Short mmCIF file of N, CA and C in Angstrom, two decimals:
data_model
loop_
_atom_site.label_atom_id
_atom_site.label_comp_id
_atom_site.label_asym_id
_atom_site.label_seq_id
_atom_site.Cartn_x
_atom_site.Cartn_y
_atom_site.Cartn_z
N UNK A 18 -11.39 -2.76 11.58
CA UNK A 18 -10.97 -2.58 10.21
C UNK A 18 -9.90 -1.49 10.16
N UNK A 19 -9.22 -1.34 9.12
CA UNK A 19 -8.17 -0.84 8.83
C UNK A 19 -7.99 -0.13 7.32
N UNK A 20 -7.19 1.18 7.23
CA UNK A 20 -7.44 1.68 6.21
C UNK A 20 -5.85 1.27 5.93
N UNK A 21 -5.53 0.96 4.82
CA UNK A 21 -4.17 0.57 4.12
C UNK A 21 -3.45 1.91 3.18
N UNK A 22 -2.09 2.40 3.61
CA UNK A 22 -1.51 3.22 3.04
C UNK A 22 -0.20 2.95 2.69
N UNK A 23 -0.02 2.84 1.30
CA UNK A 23 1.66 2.48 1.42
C UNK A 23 2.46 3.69 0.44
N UNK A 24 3.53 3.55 1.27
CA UNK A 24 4.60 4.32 1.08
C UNK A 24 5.88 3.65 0.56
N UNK A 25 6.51 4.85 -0.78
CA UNK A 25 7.45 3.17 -1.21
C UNK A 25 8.66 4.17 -1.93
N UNK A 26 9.97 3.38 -2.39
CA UNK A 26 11.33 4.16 -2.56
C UNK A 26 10.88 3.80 -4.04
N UNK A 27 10.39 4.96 -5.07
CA UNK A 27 10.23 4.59 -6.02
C UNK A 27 11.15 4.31 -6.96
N UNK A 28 12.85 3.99 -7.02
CA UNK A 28 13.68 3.82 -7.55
C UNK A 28 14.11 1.95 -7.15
N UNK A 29 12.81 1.61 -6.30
CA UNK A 29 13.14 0.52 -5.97
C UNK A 29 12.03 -0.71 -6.32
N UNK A 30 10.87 -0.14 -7.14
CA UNK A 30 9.92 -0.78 -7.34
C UNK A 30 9.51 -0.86 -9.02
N UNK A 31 8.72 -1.47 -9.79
CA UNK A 31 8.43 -1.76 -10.80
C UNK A 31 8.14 -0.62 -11.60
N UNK A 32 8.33 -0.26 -12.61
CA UNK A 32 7.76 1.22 -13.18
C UNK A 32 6.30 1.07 -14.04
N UNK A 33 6.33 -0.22 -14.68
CA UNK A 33 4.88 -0.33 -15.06
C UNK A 33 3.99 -0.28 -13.71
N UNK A 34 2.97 -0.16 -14.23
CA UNK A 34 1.62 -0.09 -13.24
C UNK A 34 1.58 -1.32 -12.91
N UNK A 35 0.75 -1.99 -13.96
CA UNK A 35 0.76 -3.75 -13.99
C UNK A 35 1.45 -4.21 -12.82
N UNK A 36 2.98 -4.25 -13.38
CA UNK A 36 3.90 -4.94 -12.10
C UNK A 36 3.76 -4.18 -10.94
N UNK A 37 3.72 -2.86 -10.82
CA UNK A 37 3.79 -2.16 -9.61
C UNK A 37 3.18 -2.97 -8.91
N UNK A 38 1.36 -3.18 -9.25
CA UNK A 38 0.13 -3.84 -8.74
C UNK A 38 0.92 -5.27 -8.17
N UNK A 39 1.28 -5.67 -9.15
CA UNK A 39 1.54 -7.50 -8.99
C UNK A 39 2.62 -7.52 -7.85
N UNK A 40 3.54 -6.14 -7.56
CA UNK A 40 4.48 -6.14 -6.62
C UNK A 40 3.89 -5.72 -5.30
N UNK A 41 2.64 -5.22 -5.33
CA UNK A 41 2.41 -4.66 -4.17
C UNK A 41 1.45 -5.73 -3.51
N UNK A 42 1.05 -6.52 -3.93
CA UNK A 42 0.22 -8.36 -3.27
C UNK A 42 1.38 -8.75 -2.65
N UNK A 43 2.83 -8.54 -2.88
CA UNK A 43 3.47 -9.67 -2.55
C UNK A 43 4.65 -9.27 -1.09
N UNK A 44 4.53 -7.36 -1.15
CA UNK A 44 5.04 -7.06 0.14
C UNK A 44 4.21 -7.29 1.54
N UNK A 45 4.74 -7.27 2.26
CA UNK A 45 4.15 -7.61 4.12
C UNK A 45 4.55 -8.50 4.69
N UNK A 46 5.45 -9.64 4.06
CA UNK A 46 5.78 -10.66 4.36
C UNK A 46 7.03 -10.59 4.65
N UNK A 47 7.99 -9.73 4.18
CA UNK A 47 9.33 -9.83 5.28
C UNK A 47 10.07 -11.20 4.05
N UNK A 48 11.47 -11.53 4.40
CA UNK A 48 12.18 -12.39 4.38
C UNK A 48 12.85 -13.28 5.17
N UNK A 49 13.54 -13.98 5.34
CA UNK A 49 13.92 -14.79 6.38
C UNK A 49 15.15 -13.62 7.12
N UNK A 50 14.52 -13.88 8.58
CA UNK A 50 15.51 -12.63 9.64
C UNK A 50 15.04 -11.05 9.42
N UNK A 51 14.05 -10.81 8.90
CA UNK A 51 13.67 -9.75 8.46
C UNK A 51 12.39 -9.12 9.30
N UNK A 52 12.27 -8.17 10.12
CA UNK A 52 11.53 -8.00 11.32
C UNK A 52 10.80 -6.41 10.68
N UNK A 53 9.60 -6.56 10.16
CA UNK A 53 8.91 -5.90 9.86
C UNK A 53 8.30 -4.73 10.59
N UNK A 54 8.84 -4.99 11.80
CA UNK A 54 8.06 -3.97 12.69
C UNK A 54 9.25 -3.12 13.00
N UNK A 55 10.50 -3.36 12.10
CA UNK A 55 11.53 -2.22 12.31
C UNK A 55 11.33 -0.89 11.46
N UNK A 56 11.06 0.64 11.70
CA UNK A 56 11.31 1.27 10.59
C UNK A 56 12.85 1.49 10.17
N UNK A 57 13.85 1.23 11.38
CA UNK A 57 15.05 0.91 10.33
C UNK A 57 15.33 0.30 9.16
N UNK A 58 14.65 -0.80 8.48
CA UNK A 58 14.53 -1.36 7.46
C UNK A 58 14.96 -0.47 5.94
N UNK A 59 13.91 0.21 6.39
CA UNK A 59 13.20 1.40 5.15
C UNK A 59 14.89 2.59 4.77
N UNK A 60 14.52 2.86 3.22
CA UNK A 60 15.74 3.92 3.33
C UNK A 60 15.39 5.22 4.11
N UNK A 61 16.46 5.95 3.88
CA UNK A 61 16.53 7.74 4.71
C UNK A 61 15.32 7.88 4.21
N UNK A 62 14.73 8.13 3.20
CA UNK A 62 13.67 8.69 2.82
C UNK A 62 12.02 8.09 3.47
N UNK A 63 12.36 6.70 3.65
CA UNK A 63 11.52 5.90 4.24
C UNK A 63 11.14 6.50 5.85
N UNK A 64 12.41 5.87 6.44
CA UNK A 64 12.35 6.52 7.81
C UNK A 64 12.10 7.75 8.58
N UNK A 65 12.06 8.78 7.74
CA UNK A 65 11.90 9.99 7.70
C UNK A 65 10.25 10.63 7.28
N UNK A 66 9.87 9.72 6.67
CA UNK A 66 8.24 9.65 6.15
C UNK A 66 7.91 9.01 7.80
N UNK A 67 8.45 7.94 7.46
CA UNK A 67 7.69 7.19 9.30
C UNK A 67 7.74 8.40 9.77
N UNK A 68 8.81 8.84 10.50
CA UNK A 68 8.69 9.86 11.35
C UNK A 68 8.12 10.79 11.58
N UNK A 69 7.51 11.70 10.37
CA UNK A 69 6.88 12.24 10.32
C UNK A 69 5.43 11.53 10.58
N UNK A 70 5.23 10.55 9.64
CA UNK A 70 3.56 10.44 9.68
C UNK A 70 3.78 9.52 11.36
N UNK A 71 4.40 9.28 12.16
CA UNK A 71 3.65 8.74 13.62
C UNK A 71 3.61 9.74 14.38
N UNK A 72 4.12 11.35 13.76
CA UNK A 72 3.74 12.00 14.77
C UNK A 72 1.68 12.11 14.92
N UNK A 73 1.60 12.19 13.94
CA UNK A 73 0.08 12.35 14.25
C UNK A 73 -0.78 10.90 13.68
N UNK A 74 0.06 9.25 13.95
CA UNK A 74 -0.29 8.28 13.90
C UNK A 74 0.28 7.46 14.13
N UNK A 75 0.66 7.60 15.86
CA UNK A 75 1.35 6.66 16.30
C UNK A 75 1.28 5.39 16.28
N UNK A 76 2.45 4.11 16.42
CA UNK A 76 2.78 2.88 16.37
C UNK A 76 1.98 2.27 17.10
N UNK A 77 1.26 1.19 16.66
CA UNK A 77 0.85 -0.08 17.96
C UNK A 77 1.95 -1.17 17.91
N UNK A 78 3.09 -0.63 16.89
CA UNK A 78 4.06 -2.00 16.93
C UNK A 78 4.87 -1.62 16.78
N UNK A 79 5.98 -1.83 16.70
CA UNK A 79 7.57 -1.56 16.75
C UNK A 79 8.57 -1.35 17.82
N UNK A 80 9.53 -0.33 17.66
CA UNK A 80 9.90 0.13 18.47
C UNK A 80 9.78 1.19 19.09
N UNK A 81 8.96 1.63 18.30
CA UNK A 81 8.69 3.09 19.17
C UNK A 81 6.98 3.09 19.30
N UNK A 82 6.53 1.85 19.69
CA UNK A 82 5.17 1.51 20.05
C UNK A 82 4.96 2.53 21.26
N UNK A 83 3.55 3.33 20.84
CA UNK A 83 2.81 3.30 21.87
C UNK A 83 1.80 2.96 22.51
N UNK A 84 1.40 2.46 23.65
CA UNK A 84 0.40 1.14 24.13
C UNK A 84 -0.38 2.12 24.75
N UNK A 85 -0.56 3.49 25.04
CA UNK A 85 -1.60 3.92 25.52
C UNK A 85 -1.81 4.85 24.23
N UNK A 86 -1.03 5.72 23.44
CA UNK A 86 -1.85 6.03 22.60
C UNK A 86 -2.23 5.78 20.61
N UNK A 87 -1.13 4.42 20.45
CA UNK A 87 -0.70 3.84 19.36
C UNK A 87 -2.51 4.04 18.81
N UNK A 88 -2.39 3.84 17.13
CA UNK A 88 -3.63 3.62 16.62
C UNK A 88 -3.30 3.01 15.43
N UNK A 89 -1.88 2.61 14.81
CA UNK A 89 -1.58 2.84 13.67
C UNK A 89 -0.68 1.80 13.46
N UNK A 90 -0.86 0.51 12.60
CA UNK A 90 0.33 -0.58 12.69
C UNK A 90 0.80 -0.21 11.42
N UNK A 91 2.56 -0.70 11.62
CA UNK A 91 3.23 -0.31 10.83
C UNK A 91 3.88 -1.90 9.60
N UNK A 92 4.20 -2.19 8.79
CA UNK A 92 4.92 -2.91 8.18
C UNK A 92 5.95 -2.03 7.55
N UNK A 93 7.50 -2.61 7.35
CA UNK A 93 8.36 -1.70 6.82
C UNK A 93 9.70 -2.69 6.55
N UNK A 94 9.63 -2.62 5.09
CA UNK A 94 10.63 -3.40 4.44
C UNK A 94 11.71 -2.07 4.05
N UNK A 95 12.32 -3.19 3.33
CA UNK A 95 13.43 -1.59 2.71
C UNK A 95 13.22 -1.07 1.55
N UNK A 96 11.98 -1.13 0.75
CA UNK A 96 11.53 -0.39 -0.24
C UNK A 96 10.30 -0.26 -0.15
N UNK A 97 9.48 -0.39 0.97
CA UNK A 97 8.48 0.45 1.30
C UNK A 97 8.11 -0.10 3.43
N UNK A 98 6.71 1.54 3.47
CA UNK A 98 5.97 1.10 4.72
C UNK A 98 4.56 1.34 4.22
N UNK A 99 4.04 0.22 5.54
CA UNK A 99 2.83 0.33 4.99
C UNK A 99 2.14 0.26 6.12
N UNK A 100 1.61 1.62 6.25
CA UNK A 100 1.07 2.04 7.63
C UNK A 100 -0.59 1.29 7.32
N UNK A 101 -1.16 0.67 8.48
CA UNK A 101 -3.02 0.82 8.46
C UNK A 101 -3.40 1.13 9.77
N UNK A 102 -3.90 2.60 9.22
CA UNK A 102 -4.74 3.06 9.53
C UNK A 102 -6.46 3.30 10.29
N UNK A 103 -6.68 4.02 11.44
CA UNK A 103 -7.61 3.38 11.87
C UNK A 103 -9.01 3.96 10.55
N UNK A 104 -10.11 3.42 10.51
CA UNK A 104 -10.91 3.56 9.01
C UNK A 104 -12.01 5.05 9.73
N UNK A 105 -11.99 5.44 11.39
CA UNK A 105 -12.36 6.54 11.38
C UNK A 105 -11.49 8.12 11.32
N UNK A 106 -10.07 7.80 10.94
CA UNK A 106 -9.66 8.95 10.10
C UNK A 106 -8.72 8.39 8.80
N UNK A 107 -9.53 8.19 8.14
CA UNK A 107 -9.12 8.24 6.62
C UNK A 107 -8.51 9.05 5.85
N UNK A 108 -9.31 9.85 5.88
CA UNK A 108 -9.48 11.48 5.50
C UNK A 108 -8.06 12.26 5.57
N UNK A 109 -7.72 12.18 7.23
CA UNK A 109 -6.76 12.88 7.56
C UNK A 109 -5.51 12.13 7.11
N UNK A 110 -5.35 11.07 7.36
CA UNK A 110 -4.05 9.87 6.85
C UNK A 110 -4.01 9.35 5.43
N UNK A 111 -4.88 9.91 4.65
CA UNK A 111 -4.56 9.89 3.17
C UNK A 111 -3.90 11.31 2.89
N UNK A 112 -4.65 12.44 3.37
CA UNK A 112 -4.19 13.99 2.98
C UNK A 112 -2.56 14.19 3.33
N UNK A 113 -2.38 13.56 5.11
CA UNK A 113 -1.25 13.41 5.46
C UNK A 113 0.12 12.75 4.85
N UNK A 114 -0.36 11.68 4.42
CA UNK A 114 0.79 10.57 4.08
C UNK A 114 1.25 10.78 2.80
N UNK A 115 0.01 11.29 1.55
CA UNK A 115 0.05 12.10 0.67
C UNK A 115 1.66 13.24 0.75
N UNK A 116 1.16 14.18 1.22
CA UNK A 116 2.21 15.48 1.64
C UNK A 116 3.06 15.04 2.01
N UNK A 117 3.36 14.20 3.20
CA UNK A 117 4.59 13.68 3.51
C UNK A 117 5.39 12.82 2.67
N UNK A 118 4.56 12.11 1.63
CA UNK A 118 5.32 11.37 0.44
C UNK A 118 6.20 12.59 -0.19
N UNK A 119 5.24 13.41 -0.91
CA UNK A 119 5.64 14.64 -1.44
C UNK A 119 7.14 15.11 -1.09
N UNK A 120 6.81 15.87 0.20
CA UNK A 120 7.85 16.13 0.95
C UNK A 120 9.20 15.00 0.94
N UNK A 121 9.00 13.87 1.13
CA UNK A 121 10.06 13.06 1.62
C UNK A 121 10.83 12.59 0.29
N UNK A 122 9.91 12.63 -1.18
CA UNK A 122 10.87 12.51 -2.06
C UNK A 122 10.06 10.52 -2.28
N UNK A 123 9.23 10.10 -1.91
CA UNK A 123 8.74 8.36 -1.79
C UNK A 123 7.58 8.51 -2.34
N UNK A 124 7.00 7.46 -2.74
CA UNK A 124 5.85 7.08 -3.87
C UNK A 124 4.98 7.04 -2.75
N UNK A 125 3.27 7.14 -3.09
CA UNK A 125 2.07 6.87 -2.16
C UNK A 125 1.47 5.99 -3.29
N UNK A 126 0.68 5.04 -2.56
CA UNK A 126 0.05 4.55 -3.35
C UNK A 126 -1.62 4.18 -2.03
N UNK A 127 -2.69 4.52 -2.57
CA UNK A 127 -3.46 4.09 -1.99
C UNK A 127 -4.75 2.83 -2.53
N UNK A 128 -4.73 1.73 -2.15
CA UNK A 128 -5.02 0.86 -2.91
C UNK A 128 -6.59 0.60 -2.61
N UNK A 129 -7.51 1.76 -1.71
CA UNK A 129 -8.79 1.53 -1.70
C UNK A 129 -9.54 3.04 -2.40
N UNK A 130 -8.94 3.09 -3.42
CA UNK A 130 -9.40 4.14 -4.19
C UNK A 130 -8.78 3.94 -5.97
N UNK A 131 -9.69 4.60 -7.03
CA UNK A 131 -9.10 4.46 -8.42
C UNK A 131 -8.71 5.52 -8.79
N UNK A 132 -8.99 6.95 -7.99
CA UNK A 132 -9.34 7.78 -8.16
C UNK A 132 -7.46 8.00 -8.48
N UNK A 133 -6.22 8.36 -9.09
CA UNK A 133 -5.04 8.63 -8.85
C UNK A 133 -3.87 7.76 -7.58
N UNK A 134 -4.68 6.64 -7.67
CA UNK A 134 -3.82 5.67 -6.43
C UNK A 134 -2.75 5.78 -6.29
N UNK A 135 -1.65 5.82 -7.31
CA UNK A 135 -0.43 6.33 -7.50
C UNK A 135 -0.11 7.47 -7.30
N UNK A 136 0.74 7.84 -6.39
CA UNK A 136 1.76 9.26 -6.65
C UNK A 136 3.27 8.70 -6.27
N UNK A 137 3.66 9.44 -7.50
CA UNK A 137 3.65 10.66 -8.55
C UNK A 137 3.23 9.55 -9.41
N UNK A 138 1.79 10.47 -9.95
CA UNK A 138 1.09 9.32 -10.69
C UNK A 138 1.83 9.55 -12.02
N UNK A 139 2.58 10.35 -12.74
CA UNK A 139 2.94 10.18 -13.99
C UNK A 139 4.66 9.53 -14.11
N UNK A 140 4.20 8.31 -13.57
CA UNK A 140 5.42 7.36 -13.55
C UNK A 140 5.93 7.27 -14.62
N UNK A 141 7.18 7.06 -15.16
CA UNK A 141 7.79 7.26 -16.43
C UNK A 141 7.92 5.56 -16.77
#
C-alpha cells in the first residue's frame, strides 16, 4: 500500500474546491507522448519540490530511479506531482511535502485526510 501526496502549480488548477476535487480523479494519466515518470514535466516550482522531497524519498521510477534505495513512485505532469508514499512513514512525508510546498511556492493537497487537505487552504 501506498500513501498518496500531491503537489500542484496552483495558478494552474481549479480554484473552487468542488472542481479542484473533480480535477484531481482525473490526473495520473498523462496525455498522448506524455511520460509521467519525467519530473521535467512539472514547472520550476514543481521540479524543485521533487528535488527536494527525493532527497529523503527517493524514486522507484524515473530518471533518477533508485533500485537499491528508491521507496517512493513518482507521477508528474506539468501542473502537478504526485509522489506515493511508502504507508510506514506517513507521518514524515506529509510534515515534509507540506514545508516543501510552503517553501517552493505549490499547493499540497492530501486526499486521505479532511482534516485541512488543501494548502494554502484559504484558496481565493
Amino acid at each position: 500500500m501506498s500513501y498518496d501526496i500531491l503537489v500542484f502549480d496552483p495558478d494552474s488548477v481549479p480554484r473552487d474546491v468542488d472542481a479542484f476535487l473533480a480535477w484531481t480523479e482525473g490526473i495520473g494519466y498523462g496525455g498522448a507522448g506524455v511520460d509521467l515518470d519525467d519530473p521535467e514535466n512539472g514547472t520550476v516550482a514543481l521540479r524543485s519540490w521533487y528535488s527536494d522531497f527525493t532527497q529523503s524519498f527517493p524514486p522507484v521510477n524515473g530518471p533518477l530511479a533508485d533500485d537499491d534505495d528508491g521507496t517512493t513512485t513518482y507521477r508528474c505532469g506539468s501542473s502537478f506531482t504526485l509522489a506515493q508514499c511508502p504507508d510506514d512513514q506517513t507521518d514524515r512525508a506529509v510534515e515534509a511535502a507540506r514545508n516543501l510546498a510552503a517553501k517552493h511556492g505549490v499547493g499540497f493537497f492530501d486526499p486521505n485526510t479532511d482534516d485541512d487537505p488543501i494548502f494554502p487552504v484559504d484558496r481565493p
